[in-house]
Short mmCIF file of C-alpha atoms in Angstrom, two decimals:
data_model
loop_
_atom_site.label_atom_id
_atom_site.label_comp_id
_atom_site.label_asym_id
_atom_site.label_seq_id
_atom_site.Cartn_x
_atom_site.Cartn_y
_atom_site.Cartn_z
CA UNK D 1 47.81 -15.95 -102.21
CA UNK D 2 45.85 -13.12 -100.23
CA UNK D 3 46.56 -9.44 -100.67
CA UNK D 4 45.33 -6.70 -99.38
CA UNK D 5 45.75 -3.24 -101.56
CA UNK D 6 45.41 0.17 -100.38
CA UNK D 7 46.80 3.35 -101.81
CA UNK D 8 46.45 7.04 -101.17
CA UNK D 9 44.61 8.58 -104.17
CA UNK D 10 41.35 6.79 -102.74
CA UNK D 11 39.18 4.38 -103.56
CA UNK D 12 37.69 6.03 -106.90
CA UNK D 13 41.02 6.37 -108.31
CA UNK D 14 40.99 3.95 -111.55
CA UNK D 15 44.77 2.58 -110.42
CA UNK D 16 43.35 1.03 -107.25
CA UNK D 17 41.21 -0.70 -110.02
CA UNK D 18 43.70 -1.52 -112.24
CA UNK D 19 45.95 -3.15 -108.88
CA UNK D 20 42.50 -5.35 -108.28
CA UNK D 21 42.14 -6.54 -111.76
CA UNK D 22 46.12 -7.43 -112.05
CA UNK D 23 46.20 -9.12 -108.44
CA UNK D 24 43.15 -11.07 -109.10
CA UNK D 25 45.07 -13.54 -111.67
CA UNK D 26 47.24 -14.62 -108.73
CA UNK D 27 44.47 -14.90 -105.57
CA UNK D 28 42.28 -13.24 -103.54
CA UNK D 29 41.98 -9.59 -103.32
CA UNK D 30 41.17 -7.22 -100.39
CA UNK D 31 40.95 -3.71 -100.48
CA UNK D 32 41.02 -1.21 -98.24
CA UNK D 33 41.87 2.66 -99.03
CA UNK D 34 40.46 5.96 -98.25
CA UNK D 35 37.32 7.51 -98.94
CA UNK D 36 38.74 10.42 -100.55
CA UNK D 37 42.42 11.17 -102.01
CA UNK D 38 44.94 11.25 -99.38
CA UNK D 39 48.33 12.22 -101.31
CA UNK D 40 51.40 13.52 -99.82
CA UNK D 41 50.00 12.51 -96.03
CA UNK D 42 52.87 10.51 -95.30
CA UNK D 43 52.80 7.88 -92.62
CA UNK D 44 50.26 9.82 -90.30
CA UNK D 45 47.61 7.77 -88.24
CA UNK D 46 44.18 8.76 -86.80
CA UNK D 47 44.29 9.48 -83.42
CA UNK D 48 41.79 11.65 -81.76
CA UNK D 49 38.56 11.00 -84.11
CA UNK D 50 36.86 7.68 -84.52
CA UNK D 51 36.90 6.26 -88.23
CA UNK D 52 33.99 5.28 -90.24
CA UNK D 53 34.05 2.06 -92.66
CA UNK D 54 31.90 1.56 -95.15
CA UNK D 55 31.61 -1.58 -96.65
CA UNK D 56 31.56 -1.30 -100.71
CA UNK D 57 30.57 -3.49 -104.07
CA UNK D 58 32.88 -1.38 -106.00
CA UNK D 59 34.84 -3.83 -107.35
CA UNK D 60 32.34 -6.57 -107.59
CA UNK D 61 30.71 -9.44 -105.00
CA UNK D 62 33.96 -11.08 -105.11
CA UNK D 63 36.19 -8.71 -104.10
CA UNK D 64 36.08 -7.72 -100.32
CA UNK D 65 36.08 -4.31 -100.23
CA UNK D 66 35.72 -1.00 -97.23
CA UNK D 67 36.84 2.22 -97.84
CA UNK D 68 37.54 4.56 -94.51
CA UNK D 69 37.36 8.57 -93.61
CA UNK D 70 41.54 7.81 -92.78
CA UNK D 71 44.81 7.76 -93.69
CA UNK D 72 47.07 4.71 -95.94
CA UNK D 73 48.28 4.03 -92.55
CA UNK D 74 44.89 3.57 -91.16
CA UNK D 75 43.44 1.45 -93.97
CA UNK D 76 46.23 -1.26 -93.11
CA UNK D 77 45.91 -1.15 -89.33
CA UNK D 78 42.07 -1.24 -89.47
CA UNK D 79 42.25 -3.94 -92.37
CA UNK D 80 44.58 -6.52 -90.56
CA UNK D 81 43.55 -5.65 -87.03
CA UNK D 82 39.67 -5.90 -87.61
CA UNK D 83 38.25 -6.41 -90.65
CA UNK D 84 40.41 -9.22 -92.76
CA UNK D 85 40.18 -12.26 -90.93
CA UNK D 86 42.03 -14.38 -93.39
CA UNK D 87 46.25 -14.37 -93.38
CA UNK D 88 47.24 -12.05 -95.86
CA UNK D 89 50.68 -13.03 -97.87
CA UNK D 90 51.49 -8.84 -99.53
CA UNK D 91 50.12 -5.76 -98.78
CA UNK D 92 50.12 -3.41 -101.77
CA UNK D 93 49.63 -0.31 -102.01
CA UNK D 94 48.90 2.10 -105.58
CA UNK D 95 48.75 2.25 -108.06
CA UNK D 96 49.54 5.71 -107.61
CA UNK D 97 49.16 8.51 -110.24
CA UNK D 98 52.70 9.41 -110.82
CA UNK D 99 55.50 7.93 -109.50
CA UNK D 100 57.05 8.28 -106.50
CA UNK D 101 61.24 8.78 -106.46
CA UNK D 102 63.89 10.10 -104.37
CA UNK D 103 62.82 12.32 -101.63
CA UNK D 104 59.11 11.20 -101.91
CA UNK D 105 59.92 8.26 -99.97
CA UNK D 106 59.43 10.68 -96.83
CA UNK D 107 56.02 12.46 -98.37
CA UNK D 108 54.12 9.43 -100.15
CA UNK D 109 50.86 8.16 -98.33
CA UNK D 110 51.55 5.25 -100.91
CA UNK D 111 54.73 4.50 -99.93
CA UNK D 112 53.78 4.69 -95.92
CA UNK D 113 50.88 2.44 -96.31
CA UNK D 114 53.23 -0.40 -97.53
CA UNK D 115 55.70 0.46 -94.81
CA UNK D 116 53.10 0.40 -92.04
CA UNK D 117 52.57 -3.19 -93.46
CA UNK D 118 56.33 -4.32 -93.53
CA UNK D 119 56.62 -3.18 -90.39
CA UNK D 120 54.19 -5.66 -89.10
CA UNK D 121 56.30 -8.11 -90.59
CA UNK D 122 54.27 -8.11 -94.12
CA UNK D 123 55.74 -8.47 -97.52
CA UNK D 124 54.95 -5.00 -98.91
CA UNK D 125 55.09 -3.27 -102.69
CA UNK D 126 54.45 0.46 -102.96
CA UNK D 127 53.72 0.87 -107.16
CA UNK D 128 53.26 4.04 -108.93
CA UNK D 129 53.17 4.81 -111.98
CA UNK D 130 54.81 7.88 -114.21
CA UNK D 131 51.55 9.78 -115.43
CA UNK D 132 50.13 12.94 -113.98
CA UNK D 133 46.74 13.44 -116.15
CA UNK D 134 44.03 11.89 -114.62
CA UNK D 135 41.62 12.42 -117.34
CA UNK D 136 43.91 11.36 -119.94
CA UNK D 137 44.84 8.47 -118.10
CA UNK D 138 45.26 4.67 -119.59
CA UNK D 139 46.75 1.65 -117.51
CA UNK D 140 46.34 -0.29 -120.02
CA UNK D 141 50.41 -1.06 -120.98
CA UNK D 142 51.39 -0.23 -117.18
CA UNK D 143 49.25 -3.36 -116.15
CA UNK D 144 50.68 -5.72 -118.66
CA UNK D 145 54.24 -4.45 -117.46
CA UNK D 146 53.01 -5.11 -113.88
CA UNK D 147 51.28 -8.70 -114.81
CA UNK D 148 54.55 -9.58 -116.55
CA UNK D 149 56.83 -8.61 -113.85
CA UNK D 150 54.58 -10.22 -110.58
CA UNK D 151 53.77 -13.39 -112.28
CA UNK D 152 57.37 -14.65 -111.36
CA UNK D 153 58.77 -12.14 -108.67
CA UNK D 154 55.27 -12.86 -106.11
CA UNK D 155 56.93 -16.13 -105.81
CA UNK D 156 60.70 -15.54 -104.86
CA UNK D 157 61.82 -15.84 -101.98
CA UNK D 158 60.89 -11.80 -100.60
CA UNK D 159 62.01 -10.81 -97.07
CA UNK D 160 59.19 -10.27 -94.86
CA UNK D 161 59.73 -6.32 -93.58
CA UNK D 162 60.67 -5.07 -96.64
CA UNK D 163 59.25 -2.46 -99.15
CA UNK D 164 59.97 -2.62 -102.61
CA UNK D 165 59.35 0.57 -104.26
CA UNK D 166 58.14 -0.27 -107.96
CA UNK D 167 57.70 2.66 -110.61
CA UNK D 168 55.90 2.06 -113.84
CA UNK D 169 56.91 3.62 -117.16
CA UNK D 170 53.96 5.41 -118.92
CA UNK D 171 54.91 4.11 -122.43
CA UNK D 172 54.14 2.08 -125.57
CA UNK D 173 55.68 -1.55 -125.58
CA UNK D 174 58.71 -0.49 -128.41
CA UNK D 175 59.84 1.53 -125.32
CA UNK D 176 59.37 -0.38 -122.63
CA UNK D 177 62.96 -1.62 -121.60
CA UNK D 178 61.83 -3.99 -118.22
CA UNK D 179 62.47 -4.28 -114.68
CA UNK D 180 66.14 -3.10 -112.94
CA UNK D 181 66.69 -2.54 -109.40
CA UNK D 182 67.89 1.24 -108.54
CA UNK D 183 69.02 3.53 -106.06
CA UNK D 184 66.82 6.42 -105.51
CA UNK D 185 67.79 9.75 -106.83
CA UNK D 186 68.14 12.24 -103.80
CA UNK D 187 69.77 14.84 -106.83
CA UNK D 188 66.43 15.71 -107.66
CA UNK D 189 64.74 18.67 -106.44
CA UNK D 190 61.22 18.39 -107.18
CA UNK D 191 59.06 20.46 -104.74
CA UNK D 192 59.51 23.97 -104.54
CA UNK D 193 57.71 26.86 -103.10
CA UNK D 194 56.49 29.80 -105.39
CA UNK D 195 54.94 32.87 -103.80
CA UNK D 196 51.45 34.44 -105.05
CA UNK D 197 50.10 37.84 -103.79
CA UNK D 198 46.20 38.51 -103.36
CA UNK D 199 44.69 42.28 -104.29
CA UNK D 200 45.33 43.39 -101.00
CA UNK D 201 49.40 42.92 -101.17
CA UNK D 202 49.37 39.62 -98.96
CA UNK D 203 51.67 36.89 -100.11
CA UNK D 204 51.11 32.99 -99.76
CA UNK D 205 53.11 30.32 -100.86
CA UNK D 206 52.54 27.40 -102.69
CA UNK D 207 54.39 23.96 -103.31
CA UNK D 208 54.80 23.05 -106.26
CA UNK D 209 55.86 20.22 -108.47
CA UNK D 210 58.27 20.78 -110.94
CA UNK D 211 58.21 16.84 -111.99
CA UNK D 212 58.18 17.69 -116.07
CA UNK D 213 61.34 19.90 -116.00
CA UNK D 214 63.25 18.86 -112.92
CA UNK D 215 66.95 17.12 -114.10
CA UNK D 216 68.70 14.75 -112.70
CA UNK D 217 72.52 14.63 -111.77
CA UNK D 218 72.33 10.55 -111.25
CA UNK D 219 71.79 8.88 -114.49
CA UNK D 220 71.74 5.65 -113.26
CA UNK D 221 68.58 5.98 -110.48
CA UNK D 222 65.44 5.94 -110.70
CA UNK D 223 64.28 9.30 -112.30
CA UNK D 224 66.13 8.71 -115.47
CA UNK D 225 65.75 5.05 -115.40
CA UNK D 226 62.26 5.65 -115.40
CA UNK D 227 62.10 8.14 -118.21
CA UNK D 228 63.89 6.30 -120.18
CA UNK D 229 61.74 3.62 -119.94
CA UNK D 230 62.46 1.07 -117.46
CA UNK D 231 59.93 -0.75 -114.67
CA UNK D 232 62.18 0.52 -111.39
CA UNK D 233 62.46 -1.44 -108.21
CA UNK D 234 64.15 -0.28 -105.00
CA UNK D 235 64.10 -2.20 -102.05
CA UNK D 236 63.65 -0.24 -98.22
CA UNK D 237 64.00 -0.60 -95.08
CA UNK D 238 61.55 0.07 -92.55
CA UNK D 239 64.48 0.05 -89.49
CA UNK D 240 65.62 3.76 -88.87
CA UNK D 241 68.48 2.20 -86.84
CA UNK D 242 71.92 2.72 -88.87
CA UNK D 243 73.56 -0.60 -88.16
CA UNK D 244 77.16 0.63 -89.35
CA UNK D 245 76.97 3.43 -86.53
CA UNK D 246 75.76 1.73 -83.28
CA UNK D 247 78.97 0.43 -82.35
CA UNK D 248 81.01 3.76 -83.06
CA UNK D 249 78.02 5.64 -81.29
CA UNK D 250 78.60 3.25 -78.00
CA UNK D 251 82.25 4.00 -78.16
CA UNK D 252 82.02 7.26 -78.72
CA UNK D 253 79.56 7.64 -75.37
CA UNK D 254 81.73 5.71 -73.46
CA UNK D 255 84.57 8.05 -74.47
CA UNK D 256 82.43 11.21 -74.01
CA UNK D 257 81.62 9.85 -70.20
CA UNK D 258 85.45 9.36 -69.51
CA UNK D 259 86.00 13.27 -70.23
#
């Protein structure tokens, strides 16, 4: 199997490492991520500014490895339009310091790098993981829960054009409870702006996370799943079309036209 992992934190972040070091058990690795941390960018693309690859040893001789002055998005277009000449089987992109639930399916440079791969057709996995301290991080117990969990699913039968969302629980093995498939939980509020106001009476605002004290009103999605110490999986679509509606939307032209 080939893969080729991005993410958004860029390329220094130690859970791009810790992706590399699980995917290499089951095949060749490619990597191809930012240059610099690219969080909350979404699905935007480089347009009017040539990019610059480097080429890197980072993660030793036998992983192929560039990192790029982009976006997610870019690293997968650049990666499977120029510089990967082998097929690639998943794109993956993470693992991403803290996870990534409800609403941040529209924010996450994560998540949007695996979509701009499943919608190229690619089998894609976006995986974060629920920790938020950088300098206190350890992977260690997140990778085995990874390792466990791909060792069988990488070879099910996956639908090519899909995402699935995977969110790792930051805890000891006594509380790790497995994998489950969940909705995501649009209850939660996360991101909210607070004002601040500079010596000369100017006010600015500021996002900001509210991810420790934030509660949930869906107990059974993936917030509280994951707190409570479950692996979460949710499966998207890359399609913005709402199948259920075309047909009532034609009719409802058609009746709109008679008038």
């Amino acid at each position: 199997m080939n893969f080729l992992v991005t993410n958004d934190d860029g390329i220094f972040a130690p859970g791009v490492r810790a992706l590399v070091e699980v995917l290499s058990n089951f095949g060749q690795v490619y990597v191809c991520c930012p240059d610099q941390e690219r969080s909350a960018i979404s699905h935007s693309i480089t347009l009017r500014k040539p990019l610059n690859i480097q080429k890197t040893d980072l993660f030793g001789e036998h992983i192929h490895a560039w990192c790029i002055d982009g976006t997610p998005a870019d690293c997968v277009k650049l990666a499977l339009d120029v510089l990967i000449k082998e097929p690639i089987d998943f794109i993956i992109s993470g693992i991403n310091l803290g996870s990534n639930i409800g609403r941040d399916v529209y924010y996450s440079g994560t998540i949007s790098a695996a979509i701009e791969g499943a919608s190229l057709g690619y089998k894609a996995f976006a995986i974060s993981v629920d920790a938020y301290d950088a300098e206190k991080l350890n992977l260690k117990y997140p990778k085995q829960y990874l390792y466990q969990f791909l060792q069988n699913f990488l070879h099910q039968d996956l639908k090519n054009g899909t995402v699935y969302n995977m969110n790792l629980p930051y805890v000891e093995p006594n509380h790790y409870l497995g994998p489950i498939v969940t909705e995501l939980d649009f209850s939660v509020k996360r991101y909210k702006h607070v004002h601040i106001e500079d010596g000369m009476g100017q006010l600015f605002y500021w996002l900001k996370d509210y991810r420790t004290t934030i509660e949930s009103e869906a107990g059974n999605a993936d917030f509280s799943l994951i707190t409570q110490g479950y692996l979460t999986i949710t499966p998207l679509t890359v399609s913005f079309i709402n199948q259920d509606l075309l047909q009532q939307t034609q009719l409802l032209i058609e009746g709109a036209l008679k008038k």
